[in-house]
Amino acid sequence: MRAQALQLTGDFSIDALEYRELDVPEPGEGEVLVRISAASLNYRDLMVVRGHYNPRVQKPLTLCSDGAGEVVSVGKDVTTFQEGDRVVASFFLDWNDGPLQRNKPWPSALGEAQQGVLTTYRVLPTRALVRLPDQFTYEEGSTFPCAGVTAWNALTQFQPVDADSTVLLQGTGGVSIFGLQIARAFGARTIITSSSEDKLARARQLGASEVVNYRNTPEWDRAVSELTQKRGVTHILEVGGAGTLPLSLRAAAPGGLVAVIGILSGTEQPLSLLPLLMHSLQVQGIYVGSTAMLRDLVQFYADHQLKPVVDQVFPFAQAQDALRAMDKAGHFGKLVITLDDASN
Ligand SMILES: NC(=O)c1ccc[n+]([C@@H]2O[C@H](COP(=O)([O-])OP(=O)(O)OC[C@H]3O[C@@H](n4cnc5c(N)ncnc54)[C@H](OP(=O)(O)O)[C@@H]3O)[C@@H](O)[C@H]2O)c1
């Protein structure tokens, strides 16, 4: 038996990616072998492929951080998982719980510092695995680790969102749609922005309280101010980056949380600090989250009978098209690759 994988081997481009056959690894102490059924894409995967995330990344590199599948064999000492268990892997193999700590080694992430999960068989340590309840398909389960945990971390670990909160989501990609579902499930009021009227209509169907088209309304912070009777929003999932942060600081309520997550519009921009200090804002950097957060998020979705939003599923043989689709940004929620066509 051989494993199939999509790897970055040479040039940093989608076209240069290579399908390769690998030996199926044996699980060691504390590890299990997972037959990966589905992997979901994050914007980061596109950055890795293009060399924008880490130009010194070790090649060959199997892509993708987010995968779900079935345990097919276990290492000798493993008692917590067994063959047939359905699992999803954490983004970081060694950030188990608690906050990121400066005195601990920097946690290493799948699909960049560590080989990724866009492969039919992957050995993973049990400490980084979470059980996937039967109510989720593997495609759905594969969406939780990066986008889902990031939104969960931002909304629950610093100023926990509640029914008195008003949460602003930027755009309708993976992180923002998870944020919309989570905020709504906590009873919060939600405002979501998008460049597309069709996507705003879908966001309304998902329960968004208010919508703003940021293409037609470039000063969307003013629209948010009006929608909140000048109070501002209590939480912002800031995925836009340099181009949106100044507006986010103006849209936040006094004492509000601006969770700095993404860099879709770049990383550098002159910034007025006045709204930050005059409104006593909490500007909080977010770097995905721990295995414990993944476990809590999966349980939360199960308890609230929520389903992650999967926009499109691509066969493994068309994984490069999935990356091209991510680049075009026509998706709403998550893009997923199924590996069931590649397993033997
Ligand atoms: N810090 C972390 O731990 C962490 C974790 C996950 C993701 N991220 C980062 O967060 C960002 C989003 O990731 P993702 O995986 O959710 O991406 P994604 O699924 O590719 O989201 C893309 C969507 O973002 C929206 N968008 C793009 N530019 C925008 C702008 N200037 N203002 C508002 N919305 C904009 C667009 O929505 P519409 O089409 O609706 O306009 C676009 O479709 C990326 O920069 C990613 O690297 C960071």
PDB file of C-alpha atoms in Angstrom, residues 37-314:
ATOM      1  CA  SER A  37     -10.776  11.476   4.025  1.00  0.00           C
ATOM      2  CA  ALA A  38     -10.979  15.231   3.637  1.00  0.00           C
ATOM      3  CA  ALA A  39      -8.803  18.324   3.900  1.00  0.00           C
ATOM      4  CA  SER A  40     -10.075  21.892   3.926  1.00  0.00           C
ATOM      5  CA  LEU A  41      -8.289  24.878   2.447  1.00  0.00           C
ATOM      6  CA  ASN A  42      -7.335  28.055   4.236  1.00  0.00           C
ATOM      7  CA  TYR A  43      -6.038  31.258   2.690  1.00  0.00           C
ATOM      8  CA  ARG A  44      -2.735  30.369   4.365  1.00  0.00           C
ATOM      9  CA  ASP A  45      -2.373  27.298   2.091  1.00  0.00           C
ATOM     10  CA  LEU A  46      -2.369  29.612  -0.923  1.00  0.00           C
ATOM     11  CA  MET A  47       0.288  31.772   0.772  1.00  0.00           C
ATOM     12  CA  VAL A  48       2.404  28.672   1.496  1.00  0.00           C
ATOM     13  CA  VAL A  49       2.167  27.538  -2.146  1.00  0.00           C
ATOM     14  CA  ARG A  50       3.186  31.006  -3.382  1.00  0.00           C
ATOM     15  CA  GLY A  51       6.090  31.326  -0.934  1.00  0.00           C
ATOM     16  CA  HIS A  52       4.428  34.304   0.763  1.00  0.00           C
ATOM     17  CA  TYR A  53       4.058  32.536   4.119  1.00  0.00           C
ATOM     18  CA  ASN A  54       7.575  31.185   4.516  1.00  0.00           C
ATOM     19  CA  PRO A  55       9.934  31.450   1.540  1.00  0.00           C
ATOM     20  CA  ARG A  56      12.399  29.119   3.331  1.00  0.00           C
ATOM     21  CA  VAL A  57       9.890  26.323   3.873  1.00  0.00           C
ATOM     22  CA  GLN A  58      11.402  22.817   3.673  1.00  0.00           C
ATOM     23  CA  LYS A  59      10.499  20.979   0.429  1.00  0.00           C
ATOM     24  CA  PRO A  60       9.067  18.575  -0.476  1.00  0.00           C
ATOM     25  CA  LEU A  61       6.149  19.721   1.659  1.00  0.00           C
ATOM     26  CA  THR A  62       2.771  17.999   1.799  1.00  0.00           C
ATOM     27  CA  LEU A  63       0.168  20.786   1.809  1.00  0.00           C
ATOM     28  CA  CYS A  64      -2.684  21.720   4.142  1.00  0.00           C
ATOM     29  CA  SER A  65      -3.151  21.990   7.889  1.00  0.00           C
ATOM     30  CA  ASP A  66      -6.753  20.853   8.214  1.00  0.00           C
ATOM     31  CA  GLY A  67      -7.745  17.223   7.824  1.00  0.00           C
ATOM     32  CA  ALA A  68     -10.200  14.632   9.127  1.00  0.00           C
ATOM     33  CA  GLY A  69     -10.326  10.883   8.729  1.00  0.00           C
ATOM     34  CA  GLU A  70     -10.392   7.455  10.319  1.00  0.00           C
ATOM     35  CA  VAL A  71      -7.818   5.854  12.597  1.00  0.00           C
ATOM     36  CA  VAL A  72      -6.590   2.713  10.791  1.00  0.00           C
ATOM     37  CA  SER A  73      -3.816   1.592  13.171  1.00  0.00           C
ATOM     38  CA  VAL A  74      -2.403   2.639  16.527  1.00  0.00           C
ATOM     39  CA  GLY A  75       1.059   2.727  18.096  1.00  0.00           C
ATOM     40  CA  LYS A  76       1.903   0.067  20.696  1.00  0.00           C
ATOM     41  CA  ASP A  77       1.172   2.095  23.817  1.00  0.00           C
ATOM     42  CA  VAL A  78      -1.918   3.932  22.540  1.00  0.00           C
ATOM     43  CA  THR A  79      -5.081   3.358  24.571  1.00  0.00           C
ATOM     44  CA  THR A  80      -7.045   6.579  23.993  1.00  0.00           C
ATOM     45  CA  PHE A  81      -7.834   5.909  20.327  1.00  0.00           C
ATOM     46  CA  GLN A  82      -8.564   2.743  18.413  1.00  0.00           C
ATOM     47  CA  GLU A  83      -9.042   1.567  14.851  1.00  0.00           C
ATOM     48  CA  GLY A  84     -12.239   2.959  13.350  1.00  0.00           C
ATOM     49  CA  ASP A  85     -12.310   6.164  15.440  1.00  0.00           C
ATOM     50  CA  ARG A  86     -13.281   9.277  13.500  1.00  0.00           C
ATOM     51  CA  VAL A  87     -10.863  12.127  14.189  1.00  0.00           C
ATOM     52  CA  VAL A  88      -9.877  15.649  13.237  1.00  0.00           C
ATOM     53  CA  ALA A  89      -6.322  16.938  13.689  1.00  0.00           C
ATOM     54  CA  SER A  90      -5.378  20.156  15.463  1.00  0.00           C
ATOM     55  CA  PHE A  91      -3.612  22.914  13.473  1.00  0.00           C
ATOM     56  CA  PHE A  92      -0.705  22.808  15.958  1.00  0.00           C
ATOM     57  CA  LEU A  93       0.674  19.442  17.023  1.00  0.00           C
ATOM     58  CA  ASP A  94       2.031  20.777  20.316  1.00  0.00           C
ATOM     59  CA  TRP A  95      -0.256  23.523  21.602  1.00  0.00           C
ATOM     60  CA  ASN A  96      -2.458  21.316  23.728  1.00  0.00           C
ATOM     61  CA  ASP A  97      -4.279  23.803  25.978  1.00  0.00           C
ATOM     62  CA  GLY A  98      -4.095  27.127  27.787  1.00  0.00           C
ATOM     63  CA  PRO A  99      -2.840  30.366  26.204  1.00  0.00           C
ATOM     64  CA  LEU A 100       0.267  30.630  24.004  1.00  0.00           C
ATOM     65  CA  GLN A 101       3.162  30.891  26.456  1.00  0.00           C
ATOM     66  CA  ARG A 102       6.359  32.745  25.898  1.00  0.00           C
ATOM     67  CA  ASN A 103       8.431  30.279  27.924  1.00  0.00           C
ATOM     68  CA  LYS A 104       7.375  27.292  25.829  1.00  0.00           C
ATOM     69  CA  PRO A 105       8.739  26.335  22.410  1.00  0.00           C
ATOM     70  CA  TRP A 106       6.819  27.939  19.527  1.00  0.00           C
ATOM     71  CA  PRO A 107       4.120  25.469  18.445  1.00  0.00           C
ATOM     72  CA  SER A 108       4.672  24.059  14.967  1.00  0.00           C
ATOM     73  CA  ALA A 109       1.840  23.977  12.486  1.00  0.00           C
ATOM     74  CA  LEU A 110       0.792  21.364   9.948  1.00  0.00           C
ATOM     75  CA  GLY A 111       1.241  22.151   6.278  1.00  0.00           C
ATOM     76  CA  GLU A 112       4.241  24.446   6.812  1.00  0.00           C
ATOM     77  CA  ALA A 113       6.650  23.727   9.713  1.00  0.00           C
ATOM     78  CA  GLN A 114       5.280  20.154   9.744  1.00  0.00           C
ATOM     79  CA  GLN A 115       4.244  18.014   6.791  1.00  0.00           C
ATOM     80  CA  GLY A 116       0.553  18.587   6.035  1.00  0.00           C
ATOM     81  CA  VAL A 117      -2.539  16.439   5.692  1.00  0.00           C
ATOM     82  CA  LEU A 118      -3.263  16.557   1.939  1.00  0.00           C
ATOM     83  CA  THR A 119      -2.255  12.930   1.774  1.00  0.00           C
ATOM     84  CA  THR A 120      -4.200   9.704   2.047  1.00  0.00           C
ATOM     85  CA  TYR A 121      -2.290   8.417   5.122  1.00  0.00           C
ATOM     86  CA  ARG A 122      -0.745  10.549   7.857  1.00  0.00           C
ATOM     87  CA  VAL A 123       0.710   9.521  11.222  1.00  0.00           C
ATOM     88  CA  LEU A 124      -0.414  11.956  13.935  1.00  0.00           C
ATOM     89  CA  PRO A 125       0.212  12.202  17.692  1.00  0.00           C
ATOM     90  CA  THR A 126      -2.868  11.402  19.787  1.00  0.00           C
ATOM     91  CA  ARG A 127      -2.346  14.613  21.827  1.00  0.00           C
ATOM     92  CA  ALA A 128      -3.288  16.621  18.708  1.00  0.00           C
ATOM     93  CA  LEU A 129      -6.410  14.638  17.784  1.00  0.00           C
ATOM     94  CA  VAL A 130     -10.045  15.326  18.597  1.00  0.00           C
ATOM     95  CA  ARG A 131     -12.904  12.867  18.097  1.00  0.00           C
ATOM     96  CA  LEU A 132     -15.336  13.799  15.330  1.00  0.00           C
ATOM     97  CA  PRO A 133     -18.974  13.070  16.265  1.00  0.00           C
ATOM     98  CA  ASP A 134     -20.976  11.012  13.741  1.00  0.00           C
ATOM     99  CA  GLN A 135     -23.232  13.952  12.940  1.00  0.00           C
ATOM    100  CA  PHE A 136     -20.405  15.584  10.975  1.00  0.00           C
ATOM    101  CA  THR A 137     -19.152  14.314   7.634  1.00  0.00           C
ATOM    102  CA  TYR A 138     -15.374  14.207   7.187  1.00  0.00           C
ATOM    103  CA  GLU A 139     -15.726  17.144   4.777  1.00  0.00           C
ATOM    104  CA  GLU A 140     -17.422  19.177   7.509  1.00  0.00           C
ATOM    105  CA  GLY A 141     -15.000  17.963  10.182  1.00  0.00           C
ATOM    106  CA  SER A 142     -11.997  19.030   8.138  1.00  0.00           C
ATOM    107  CA  THR A 143     -13.083  22.678   8.307  1.00  0.00           C
ATOM    108  CA  PHE A 144     -12.782  23.090  12.091  1.00  0.00           C
ATOM    109  CA  PRO A 145      -9.020  23.253  12.846  1.00  0.00           C
ATOM    110  CA  CYS A 146      -7.785  26.573  11.434  1.00  0.00           C
ATOM    111  CA  ALA A 147     -10.703  28.824  10.449  1.00  0.00           C
ATOM    112  CA  GLY A 148     -13.078  27.469  13.089  1.00  0.00           C
ATOM    113  CA  VAL A 149     -10.626  27.500  15.991  1.00  0.00           C
ATOM    114  CA  THR A 150      -9.421  30.991  15.056  1.00  0.00           C
ATOM    115  CA  ALA A 151     -12.970  32.371  15.241  1.00  0.00           C
ATOM    116  CA  TRP A 152     -13.601  30.418  18.468  1.00  0.00           C
ATOM    117  CA  ASN A 153     -10.396  31.708  20.073  1.00  0.00           C
ATOM    118  CA  ALA A 154     -11.233  35.320  19.142  1.00  0.00           C
ATOM    119  CA  LEU A 155     -14.814  35.147  20.422  1.00  0.00           C
ATOM    120  CA  THR A 156     -14.437  33.074  23.587  1.00  0.00           C
ATOM    121  CA  GLN A 157     -10.959  33.426  25.127  1.00  0.00           C
ATOM    122  CA  PHE A 158     -10.559  37.178  25.818  1.00  0.00           C
ATOM    123  CA  GLN A 159     -13.930  38.956  26.075  1.00  0.00           C
ATOM    124  CA  PRO A 160     -16.365  36.051  25.771  1.00  0.00           C
ATOM    125  CA  VAL A 161     -19.208  36.919  23.419  1.00  0.00           C
ATOM    126  CA  ASP A 162     -22.751  36.832  24.802  1.00  0.00           C
ATOM    127  CA  ALA A 163     -26.303  37.937  24.032  1.00  0.00           C
ATOM    128  CA  ASP A 164     -25.386  41.579  24.758  1.00  0.00           C
ATOM    129  CA  SER A 165     -22.564  41.572  22.190  1.00  0.00           C
ATOM    130  CA  THR A 166     -22.573  42.977  18.682  1.00  0.00           C
ATOM    131  CA  VAL A 167     -20.038  41.172  16.475  1.00  0.00           C
ATOM    132  CA  LEU A 168     -18.643  42.451  13.182  1.00  0.00           C
ATOM    133  CA  LEU A 169     -17.435  39.920  10.604  1.00  0.00           C
ATOM    134  CA  GLN A 170     -15.434  41.007   7.552  1.00  0.00           C
ATOM    135  CA  GLY A 171     -16.155  39.215   4.271  1.00  0.00           C
ATOM    136  CA  THR A 172     -17.644  35.765   3.897  1.00  0.00           C
ATOM    137  CA  GLY A 173     -14.574  33.505   3.922  1.00  0.00           C
ATOM    138  CA  GLY A 174     -13.844  30.616   6.265  1.00  0.00           C
ATOM    139  CA  VAL A 175     -13.011  32.502   9.484  1.00  0.00           C
ATOM    140  CA  SER A 176     -15.835  35.030   9.135  1.00  0.00           C
ATOM    141  CA  ILE A 177     -18.583  32.480   8.471  1.00  0.00           C
ATOM    142  CA  PHE A 178     -17.464  30.426  11.486  1.00  0.00           C
ATOM    143  CA  GLY A 179     -17.508  33.693  13.458  1.00  0.00           C
ATOM    144  CA  LEU A 180     -21.041  34.424  12.259  1.00  0.00           C
ATOM    145  CA  GLN A 181     -22.323  31.002  13.312  1.00  0.00           C
ATOM    146  CA  ILE A 182     -20.602  31.082  16.708  1.00  0.00           C
ATOM    147  CA  ALA A 183     -21.667  34.639  17.551  1.00  0.00           C
ATOM    148  CA  ARG A 184     -25.243  33.892  16.565  1.00  0.00           C
ATOM    149  CA  ALA A 185     -25.329  30.717  18.635  1.00  0.00           C
ATOM    150  CA  PHE A 186     -24.305  32.801  21.685  1.00  0.00           C
ATOM    151  CA  GLY A 187     -27.258  35.095  20.935  1.00  0.00           C
ATOM    152  CA  ALA A 188     -25.146  38.044  19.781  1.00  0.00           C
ATOM    153  CA  ARG A 189     -26.224  40.585  17.191  1.00  0.00           C
ATOM    154  CA  THR A 190     -24.095  40.219  14.040  1.00  0.00           C
ATOM    155  CA  ILE A 191     -23.052  42.582  11.271  1.00  0.00           C
ATOM    156  CA  ILE A 192     -21.235  41.114   8.263  1.00  0.00           C
ATOM    157  CA  THR A 193     -19.564  42.857   5.329  1.00  0.00           C
ATOM    158  CA  SER A 194     -19.014  41.497   1.816  1.00  0.00           C
ATOM    159  CA  SER A 195     -18.138  42.682  -1.661  1.00  0.00           C
ATOM    160  CA  SER A 196     -21.012  40.613  -3.069  1.00  0.00           C
ATOM    161  CA  GLU A 197     -24.778  41.119  -2.747  1.00  0.00           C
ATOM    162  CA  ASP A 198     -25.345  37.398  -3.369  1.00  0.00           C
ATOM    163  CA  LYS A 199     -23.056  36.494  -0.480  1.00  0.00           C
ATOM    164  CA  LEU A 200     -24.756  39.054   1.761  1.00  0.00           C
ATOM    165  CA  ALA A 201     -28.087  37.398   0.946  1.00  0.00           C
ATOM    166  CA  ARG A 202     -26.605  34.022   1.955  1.00  0.00           C
ATOM    167  CA  ALA A 203     -25.253  35.561   5.155  1.00  0.00           C
ATOM    168  CA  ARG A 204     -28.738  36.822   5.983  1.00  0.00           C
ATOM    169  CA  GLN A 205     -30.102  33.306   5.462  1.00  0.00           C
ATOM    170  CA  LEU A 206     -27.483  32.092   7.954  1.00  0.00           C
ATOM    171  CA  GLY A 207     -28.841  34.603  10.456  1.00  0.00           C
ATOM    172  CA  ALA A 208     -26.717  37.738  10.030  1.00  0.00           C
ATOM    173  CA  SER A 209     -28.636  40.602  11.696  1.00  0.00           C
ATOM    174  CA  GLU A 210     -27.258  43.340   9.413  1.00  0.00           C
ATOM    175  CA  VAL A 211     -25.185  43.376   6.236  1.00  0.00           C
ATOM    176  CA  VAL A 212     -22.946  46.006   4.587  1.00  0.00           C
ATOM    177  CA  ASN A 213     -21.450  45.883   1.098  1.00  0.00           C
ATOM    178  CA  TYR A 214     -17.873  47.096   1.648  1.00  0.00           C
ATOM    179  CA  ARG A 215     -17.331  47.591  -2.092  1.00  0.00           C
ATOM    180  CA  ASN A 216     -20.294  49.984  -2.445  1.00  0.00           C
ATOM    181  CA  THR A 217     -19.664  51.469   1.001  1.00  0.00           C
ATOM    182  CA  PRO A 218     -15.877  51.852   1.325  1.00  0.00           C
ATOM    183  CA  GLU A 219     -16.330  53.809   4.584  1.00  0.00           C
ATOM    184  CA  TRP A 220     -18.225  50.904   6.115  1.00  0.00           C
ATOM    185  CA  ASP A 221     -17.259  51.990   9.628  1.00  0.00           C
ATOM    186  CA  ARG A 222     -19.781  54.845   9.266  1.00  0.00           C
ATOM    187  CA  ALA A 223     -22.498  52.375   8.227  1.00  0.00           C
ATOM    188  CA  VAL A 224     -21.649  50.229  11.262  1.00  0.00           C
ATOM    189  CA  SER A 225     -21.832  53.301  13.483  1.00  0.00           C
ATOM    190  CA  GLU A 226     -25.331  54.096  12.149  1.00  0.00           C
ATOM    191  CA  LEU A 227     -26.504  50.499  12.504  1.00  0.00           C
ATOM    192  CA  THR A 228     -25.448  50.555  16.158  1.00  0.00           C
ATOM    193  CA  GLN A 229     -26.870  54.044  16.942  1.00  0.00           C
ATOM    194  CA  LYS A 230     -23.250  55.267  17.255  1.00  0.00           C
ATOM    195  CA  ARG A 231     -22.450  52.739  19.992  1.00  0.00           C
ATOM    196  CA  GLY A 232     -20.066  50.661  17.830  1.00  0.00           C
ATOM    197  CA  VAL A 233     -19.535  46.909  17.937  1.00  0.00           C
ATOM    198  CA  THR A 234     -18.192  44.976  20.910  1.00  0.00           C
ATOM    199  CA  HIS A 235     -16.169  42.437  18.852  1.00  0.00           C
ATOM    200  CA  ILE A 236     -14.503  42.557  15.435  1.00  0.00           C
ATOM    201  CA  LEU A 237     -12.874  39.627  13.661  1.00  0.00           C
ATOM    202  CA  GLU A 238     -10.284  41.672  11.753  1.00  0.00           C
ATOM    203  CA  VAL A 239      -9.366  39.532   8.719  1.00  0.00           C
ATOM    204  CA  GLY A 240      -8.769  42.358   6.224  1.00  0.00           C
ATOM    205  CA  GLY A 241      -5.473  43.533   7.730  1.00  0.00           C
ATOM    206  CA  ALA A 242      -3.783  46.803   6.899  1.00  0.00           C
ATOM    207  CA  GLY A 243      -6.591  48.104   4.661  1.00  0.00           C
ATOM    208  CA  THR A 244      -9.359  47.481   7.178  1.00  0.00           C
ATOM    209  CA  LEU A 245      -7.746  47.911  10.618  1.00  0.00           C
ATOM    210  CA  PRO A 246      -8.115  51.734  10.710  1.00  0.00           C
ATOM    211  CA  LEU A 247     -11.840  51.349   9.958  1.00  0.00           C
ATOM    212  CA  SER A 248     -12.186  48.558  12.509  1.00  0.00           C
ATOM    213  CA  LEU A 249     -10.690  50.759  15.232  1.00  0.00           C
ATOM    214  CA  ARG A 250     -13.307  53.415  14.396  1.00  0.00           C
ATOM    215  CA  ALA A 251     -16.159  50.869  14.311  1.00  0.00           C
ATOM    216  CA  ALA A 252     -15.426  49.373  17.744  1.00  0.00           C
ATOM    217  CA  ALA A 253     -17.402  50.291  20.871  1.00  0.00           C
ATOM    218  CA  PRO A 254     -15.530  51.650  23.913  1.00  0.00           C
ATOM    219  CA  GLY A 255     -13.711  48.745  25.572  1.00  0.00           C
ATOM    220  CA  GLY A 256     -14.376  46.578  22.520  1.00  0.00           C
ATOM    221  CA  LEU A 257     -12.192  43.745  21.251  1.00  0.00           C
ATOM    222  CA  VAL A 258     -10.506  43.974  17.851  1.00  0.00           C
ATOM    223  CA  ALA A 259      -9.176  40.485  17.138  1.00  0.00           C
ATOM    224  CA  VAL A 260      -6.334  40.913  14.637  1.00  0.00           C
ATOM    225  CA  ILE A 261      -6.424  37.777  12.511  1.00  0.00           C
ATOM    226  CA  GLY A 262      -5.861  38.311   8.802  1.00  0.00           C
ATOM    227  CA  ILE A 263      -3.853  40.197   6.259  1.00  0.00           C
ATOM    228  CA  LEU A 264      -6.064  39.899   3.154  1.00  0.00           C
ATOM    229  CA  SER A 265      -5.399  43.536   2.211  1.00  0.00           C
ATOM    230  CA  GLY A 266      -1.736  43.602   3.274  1.00  0.00           C
ATOM    231  CA  THR A 267       0.279  44.186   6.411  1.00  0.00           C
ATOM    232  CA  GLU A 268       1.443  47.794   6.366  1.00  0.00           C
ATOM    233  CA  GLN A 269      -0.536  50.997   6.693  1.00  0.00           C
ATOM    234  CA  PRO A 270      -0.229  54.326   8.546  1.00  0.00           C
ATOM    235  CA  LEU A 271      -2.524  54.125  11.550  1.00  0.00           C
ATOM    236  CA  SER A 272      -4.070  56.701  13.893  1.00  0.00           C
ATOM    237  CA  LEU A 273      -3.805  55.425  17.450  1.00  0.00           C
ATOM    238  CA  LEU A 274      -6.422  57.878  18.734  1.00  0.00           C
ATOM    239  CA  PRO A 275      -9.507  55.629  18.480  1.00  0.00           C
ATOM    240  CA  LEU A 276      -7.525  52.850  20.152  1.00  0.00           C
ATOM    241  CA  LEU A 277      -6.607  54.816  23.255  1.00  0.00           C
ATOM    242  CA  MET A 278      -9.658  57.106  23.450  1.00  0.00           C
ATOM    243  CA  HIS A 279     -12.004  54.106  23.320  1.00  0.00           C
ATOM    244  CA  SER A 280      -9.777  51.873  25.505  1.00  0.00           C
ATOM    245  CA  LEU A 281      -9.877  49.157  22.861  1.00  0.00           C
ATOM    246  CA  GLN A 282      -8.409  45.712  23.325  1.00  0.00           C
ATOM    247  CA  VAL A 283      -6.444  44.915  20.157  1.00  0.00           C
ATOM    248  CA  GLN A 284      -5.693  41.225  20.395  1.00  0.00           C
ATOM    249  CA  GLY A 285      -3.536  39.208  18.001  1.00  0.00           C
ATOM    250  CA  ILE A 286      -4.887  35.722  17.334  1.00  0.00           C
ATOM    251  CA  TYR A 287      -2.881  32.743  16.118  1.00  0.00           C
ATOM    252  CA  VAL A 288      -5.381  29.915  15.499  1.00  0.00           C
ATOM    253  CA  GLY A 289      -5.612  28.071  18.854  1.00  0.00           C
ATOM    254  CA  SER A 290      -5.018  24.933  20.892  1.00  0.00           C
ATOM    255  CA  THR A 291      -6.230  21.342  20.653  1.00  0.00           C
ATOM    256  CA  ALA A 292      -8.461  22.060  23.683  1.00  0.00           C
ATOM    257  CA  MET A 293     -10.107  24.921  21.755  1.00  0.00           C
ATOM    258  CA  LEU A 294     -10.679  22.571  18.802  1.00  0.00           C
ATOM    259  CA  ARG A 295     -12.315  20.043  21.157  1.00  0.00           C
ATOM    260  CA  ASP A 296     -14.566  22.750  22.671  1.00  0.00           C
ATOM    261  CA  LEU A 297     -15.516  24.093  19.234  1.00  0.00           C
ATOM    262  CA  VAL A 298     -16.467  20.661  17.864  1.00  0.00           C
ATOM    263  CA  GLN A 299     -18.555  20.015  21.003  1.00  0.00           C
ATOM    264  CA  PHE A 300     -20.201  23.444  20.686  1.00  0.00           C
ATOM    265  CA  TYR A 301     -21.195  22.731  17.070  1.00  0.00           C
ATOM    266  CA  ALA A 302     -22.526  19.315  18.087  1.00  0.00           C
ATOM    267  CA  ASP A 303     -24.493  20.713  21.067  1.00  0.00           C
ATOM    268  CA  HIS A 304     -25.998  23.544  19.005  1.00  0.00           C
ATOM    269  CA  GLN A 305     -26.660  21.282  16.018  1.00  0.00           C
ATOM    270  CA  LEU A 306     -24.644  23.586  13.797  1.00  0.00           C
ATOM    271  CA  LYS A 307     -22.962  22.525  10.545  1.00  0.00           C
ATOM    272  CA  PRO A 308     -19.837  24.172   9.172  1.00  0.00           C
ATOM    273  CA  VAL A 309     -20.567  25.857   5.829  1.00  0.00           C
ATOM    274  CA  VAL A 310     -18.891  23.912   3.010  1.00  0.00           C
ATOM    275  CA  ASP A 311     -19.168  25.848  -0.250  1.00  0.00           C
ATOM    276  CA  GLN A 312     -17.622  23.282  -2.599  1.00  0.00           C
ATOM    277  CA  VAL A 313     -15.912  19.876  -2.439  1.00  0.00           C
ATOM    278  CA  PHE A 314     -13.181  19.072  -4.980  1.00  0.00           C
TER     279      PHE A 314
END
